[in-house]
Coordinates of C-alpha atoms in Angstrom, one line a residue:
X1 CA 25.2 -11.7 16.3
X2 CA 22.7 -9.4 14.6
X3 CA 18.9 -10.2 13.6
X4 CA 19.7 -11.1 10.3
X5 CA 23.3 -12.8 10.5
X6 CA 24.6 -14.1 6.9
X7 CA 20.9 -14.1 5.6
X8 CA 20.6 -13.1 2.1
X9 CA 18.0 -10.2 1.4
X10 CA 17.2 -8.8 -2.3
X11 CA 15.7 -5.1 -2.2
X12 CA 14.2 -3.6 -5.1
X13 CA 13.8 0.4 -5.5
X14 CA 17.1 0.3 -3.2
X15 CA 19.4 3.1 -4.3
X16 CA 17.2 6.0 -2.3
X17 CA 14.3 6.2 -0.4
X18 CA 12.8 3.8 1.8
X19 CA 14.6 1.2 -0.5
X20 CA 18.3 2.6 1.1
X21 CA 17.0 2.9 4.5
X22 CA 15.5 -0.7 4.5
X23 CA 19.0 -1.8 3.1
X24 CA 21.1 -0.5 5.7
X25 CA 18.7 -1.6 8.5
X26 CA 19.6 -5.3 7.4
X27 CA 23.1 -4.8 6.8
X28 CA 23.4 -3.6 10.8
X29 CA 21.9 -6.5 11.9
X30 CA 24.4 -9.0 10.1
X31 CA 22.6 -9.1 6.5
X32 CA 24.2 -9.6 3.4
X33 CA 21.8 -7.2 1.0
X34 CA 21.4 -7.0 -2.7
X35 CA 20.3 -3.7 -3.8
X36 CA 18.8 -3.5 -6.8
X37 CA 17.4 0.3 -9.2
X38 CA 17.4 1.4 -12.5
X39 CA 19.6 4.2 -11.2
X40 CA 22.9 2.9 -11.8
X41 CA 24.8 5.7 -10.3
X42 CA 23.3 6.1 -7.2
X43 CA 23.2 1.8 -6.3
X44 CA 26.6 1.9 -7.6
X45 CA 27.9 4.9 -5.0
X46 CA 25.1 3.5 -2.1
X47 CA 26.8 0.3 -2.1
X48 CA 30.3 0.8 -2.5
X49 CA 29.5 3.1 1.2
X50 CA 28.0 0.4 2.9
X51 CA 30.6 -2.0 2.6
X52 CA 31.7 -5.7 1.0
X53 CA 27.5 -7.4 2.5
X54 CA 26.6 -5.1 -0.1
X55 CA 25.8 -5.4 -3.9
X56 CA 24.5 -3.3 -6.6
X57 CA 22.5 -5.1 -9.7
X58 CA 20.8 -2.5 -12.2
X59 CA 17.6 -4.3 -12.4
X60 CA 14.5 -3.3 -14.6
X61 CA 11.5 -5.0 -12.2
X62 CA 8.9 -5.5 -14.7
X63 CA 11.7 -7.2 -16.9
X64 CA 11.5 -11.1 -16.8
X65 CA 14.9 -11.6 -17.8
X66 CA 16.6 -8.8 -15.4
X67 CA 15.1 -10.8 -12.6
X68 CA 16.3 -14.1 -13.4
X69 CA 19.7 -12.0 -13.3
X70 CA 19.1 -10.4 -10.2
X71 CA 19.0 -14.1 -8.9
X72 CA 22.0 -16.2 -10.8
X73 CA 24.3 -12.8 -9.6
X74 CA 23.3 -13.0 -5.9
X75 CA 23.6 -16.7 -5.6
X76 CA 27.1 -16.2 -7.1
X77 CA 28.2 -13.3 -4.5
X78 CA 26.2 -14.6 -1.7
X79 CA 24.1 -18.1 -2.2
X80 CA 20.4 -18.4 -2.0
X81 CA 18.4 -16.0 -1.5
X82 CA 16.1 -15.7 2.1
X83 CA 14.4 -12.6 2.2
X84 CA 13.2 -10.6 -0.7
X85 CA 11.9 -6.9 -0.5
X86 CA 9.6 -5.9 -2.9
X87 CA 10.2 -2.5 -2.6
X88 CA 9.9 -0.6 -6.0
X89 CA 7.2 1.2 -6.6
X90 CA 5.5 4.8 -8.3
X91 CA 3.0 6.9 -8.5
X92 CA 1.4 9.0 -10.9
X93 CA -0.6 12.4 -9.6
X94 CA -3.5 12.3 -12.2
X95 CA -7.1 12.1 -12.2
X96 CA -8.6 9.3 -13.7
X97 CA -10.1 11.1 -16.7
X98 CA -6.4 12.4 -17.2
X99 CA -4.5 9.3 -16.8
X100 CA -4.0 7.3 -20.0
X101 CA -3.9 3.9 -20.8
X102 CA -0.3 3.9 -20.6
X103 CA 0.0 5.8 -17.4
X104 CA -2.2 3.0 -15.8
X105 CA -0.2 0.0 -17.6
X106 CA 2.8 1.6 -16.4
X107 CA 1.8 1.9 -12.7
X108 CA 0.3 -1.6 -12.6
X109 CA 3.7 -3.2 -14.3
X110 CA 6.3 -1.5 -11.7
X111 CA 4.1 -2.0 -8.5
X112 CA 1.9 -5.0 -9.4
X113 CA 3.6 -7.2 -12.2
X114 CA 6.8 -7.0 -10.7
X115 CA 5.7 -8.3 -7.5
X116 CA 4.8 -11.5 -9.8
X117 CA 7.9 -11.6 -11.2
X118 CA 9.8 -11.4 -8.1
X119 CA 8.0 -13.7 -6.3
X120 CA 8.5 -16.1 -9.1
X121 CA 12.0 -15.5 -9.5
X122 CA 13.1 -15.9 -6.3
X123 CA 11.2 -18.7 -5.1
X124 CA 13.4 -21.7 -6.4
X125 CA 16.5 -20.3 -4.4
X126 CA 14.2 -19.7 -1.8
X127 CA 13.4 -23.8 -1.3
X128 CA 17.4 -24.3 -1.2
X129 CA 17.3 -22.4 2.5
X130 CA 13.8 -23.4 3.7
X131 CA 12.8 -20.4 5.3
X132 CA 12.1 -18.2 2.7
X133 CA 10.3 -14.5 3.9
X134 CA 8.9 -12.4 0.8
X135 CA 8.2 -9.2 2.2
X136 CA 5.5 -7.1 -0.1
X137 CA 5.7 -3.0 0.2
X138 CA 2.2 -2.5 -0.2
X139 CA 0.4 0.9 1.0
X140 CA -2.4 2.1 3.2
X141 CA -3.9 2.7 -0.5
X142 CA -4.3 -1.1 -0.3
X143 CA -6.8 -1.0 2.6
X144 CA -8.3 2.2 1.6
X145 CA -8.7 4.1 -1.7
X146 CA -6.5 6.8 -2.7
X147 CA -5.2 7.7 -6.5
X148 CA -6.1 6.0 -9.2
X149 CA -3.8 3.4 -10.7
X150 CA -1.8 3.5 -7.4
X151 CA -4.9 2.3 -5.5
X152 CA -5.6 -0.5 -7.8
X153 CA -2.0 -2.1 -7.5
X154 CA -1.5 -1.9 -4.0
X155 CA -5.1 -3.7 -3.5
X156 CA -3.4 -5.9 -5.5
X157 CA -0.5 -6.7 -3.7
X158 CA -2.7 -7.3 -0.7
X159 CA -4.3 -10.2 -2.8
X160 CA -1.2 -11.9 -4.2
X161 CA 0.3 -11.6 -1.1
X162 CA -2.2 -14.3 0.4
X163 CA -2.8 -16.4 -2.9
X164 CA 1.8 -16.7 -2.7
X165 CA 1.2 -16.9 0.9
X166 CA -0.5 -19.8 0.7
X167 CA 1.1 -21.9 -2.0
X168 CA 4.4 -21.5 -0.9
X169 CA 3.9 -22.2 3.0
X170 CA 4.1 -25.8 2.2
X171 CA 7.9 -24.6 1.3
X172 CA 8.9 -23.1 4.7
X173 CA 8.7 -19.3 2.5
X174 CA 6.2 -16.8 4.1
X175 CA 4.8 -14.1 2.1
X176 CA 3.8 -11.0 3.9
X177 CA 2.9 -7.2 2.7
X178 CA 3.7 -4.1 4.9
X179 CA 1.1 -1.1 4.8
X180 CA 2.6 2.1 5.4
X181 CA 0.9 5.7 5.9
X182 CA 2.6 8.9 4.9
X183 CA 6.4 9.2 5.6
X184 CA 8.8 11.6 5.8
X185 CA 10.7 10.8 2.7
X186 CA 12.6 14.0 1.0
X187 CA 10.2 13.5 -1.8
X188 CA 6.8 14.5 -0.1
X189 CA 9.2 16.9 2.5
X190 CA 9.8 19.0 -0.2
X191 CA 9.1 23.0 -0.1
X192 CA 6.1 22.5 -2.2
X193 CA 4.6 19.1 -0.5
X194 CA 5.6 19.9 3.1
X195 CA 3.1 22.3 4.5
X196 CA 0.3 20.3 3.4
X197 CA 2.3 17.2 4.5
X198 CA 2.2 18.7 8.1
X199 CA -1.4 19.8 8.1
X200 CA -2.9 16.8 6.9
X201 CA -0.1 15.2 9.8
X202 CA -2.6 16.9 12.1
X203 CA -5.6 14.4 11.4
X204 CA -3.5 11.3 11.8
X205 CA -4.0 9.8 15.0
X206 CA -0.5 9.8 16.6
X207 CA -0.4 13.4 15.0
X208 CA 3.0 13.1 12.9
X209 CA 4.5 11.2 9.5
X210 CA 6.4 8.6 10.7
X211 CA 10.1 8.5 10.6
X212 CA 11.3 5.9 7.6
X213 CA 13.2 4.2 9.8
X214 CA 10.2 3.5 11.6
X215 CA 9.1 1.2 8.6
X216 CA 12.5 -0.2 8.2
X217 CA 11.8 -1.9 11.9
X218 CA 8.7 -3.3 10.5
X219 CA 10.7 -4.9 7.4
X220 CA 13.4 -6.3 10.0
X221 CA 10.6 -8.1 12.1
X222 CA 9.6 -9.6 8.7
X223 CA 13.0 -10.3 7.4
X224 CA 13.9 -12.1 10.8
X225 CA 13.0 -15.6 12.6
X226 CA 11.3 -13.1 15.1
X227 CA 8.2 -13.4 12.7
X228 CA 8.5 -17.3 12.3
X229 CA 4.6 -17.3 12.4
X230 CA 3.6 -15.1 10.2
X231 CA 2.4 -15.1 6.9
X232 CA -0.6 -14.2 4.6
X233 CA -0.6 -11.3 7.0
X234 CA -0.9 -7.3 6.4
X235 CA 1.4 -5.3 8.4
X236 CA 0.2 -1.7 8.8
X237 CA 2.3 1.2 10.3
X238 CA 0.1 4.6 9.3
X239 CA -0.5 6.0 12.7
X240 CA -3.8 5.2 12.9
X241 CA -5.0 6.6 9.9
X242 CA -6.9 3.4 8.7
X243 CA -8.4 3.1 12.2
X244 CA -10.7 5.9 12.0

């Protein structure tokens, strides 16, 4: 039997990316995964591949209603939820004198709000199983500083992590928040990102990016009974960057 036999995991930001490698790390250890995007086509295609443990929901993650959804659609595929992955999340490559008011809203609602919502969402179905683990992608921009807007959120994640951690230990749920440093996604490996992804690759302590399945380890420990312990916790994987 796998890590994660018959438990029932929610991913957000799952239909490329981290978000698809995460996925089908659970699904080889016995999960039955929920995958959920605003790109319909390529959930849809992702999870016909991997298989009948596997379900798409087009899911909006700052929309209230679209998690409720996300919820009533995997309890009637696959019961109550265990493990949710708070994976979606963006960026925006402005300075703070150039990003707008909108910008800023936008980046807090996808990677802080949502964590909220999902939190909220899920935590009802959560007290059916009574070992709940909400697993929080934070960043290494939520120990240290980094770009504007992006920064702010993932210090945020960090907090709500331990405020949810808290209030729903008495419920058997655990609430955790993985750190990561730079990986080698195709989006920063691209021809115009990848040379000064590899130079700055040479400051980091263990002198590479780290592999995404690297992370997806990280989220399995979480996801699993393995980390029965832990919770409130920050889980960093960057290297050694915020070490130095």
């Amino acid at each position: 039997m796998g890590r994660l036999q018959d438990k029932v995991i929610v991913i957000t930001g799952a239909a490329q990316g981290m978000g698809e490698t995460h996925a089908r790390k659970c699904l080889e250890h016995g999960a039955k995964v929920v995958l959920t995007d605003v790109n319909v086509e390529k959930g849809e295609d992702l999870a016909a591949s991997l298989g009948e443990n596997a379900l798409f929901i087009k899911h909006d993650v700052t929309n209230e209603q679209d998690w409720s959804n996300v919820v009533e659609q995997t309890e009637a595929k696959f019961g109550p939820i265990n493990v949710l992955v708070n994976n979606a999340g963006i960026t925006i490559a402005k300075s703070l004198l150039e990003t707008s008011l909108e910008d800023y809203r936008r980046i807090l609602d996808i990677n802080q709000v949502s964590v909220f919502l999902g939190m909220k969402a899920v935590t009802p179905s959560m007290k059916k199983t009574e070992n709940g683990s909400i697993i929080n992608i934070s960043s290494i921009n939520g120990l240290v500083g980094g770009a504007i807007g992006y920064t702010d959120s993932k210090f945020a994640v960090r907090g709500m992590t331990k405020a949810a951690a808290l209030e729903l230990a008495n419920y058997g749920i655990r609430v955790n928040s993985v750190h990561p440093g730079i990986i080698a996604t195709p989006m920063i490996m691209q021809d115009d990102t990848k040379d000064a992804v590899e130079q700055f690759a040479k400051t980091i302590p263990l002198k590479r990016v780290a592999q995404p399945e690297e992370i997806s380890g990280l989220i399995l420990f979480l996801a699993s009974d393995d980390s029965s312990y832990s919770t409130g916790s920050e889980f960093i994987a960057d290297g050694g960057i915020t070490a130095q």
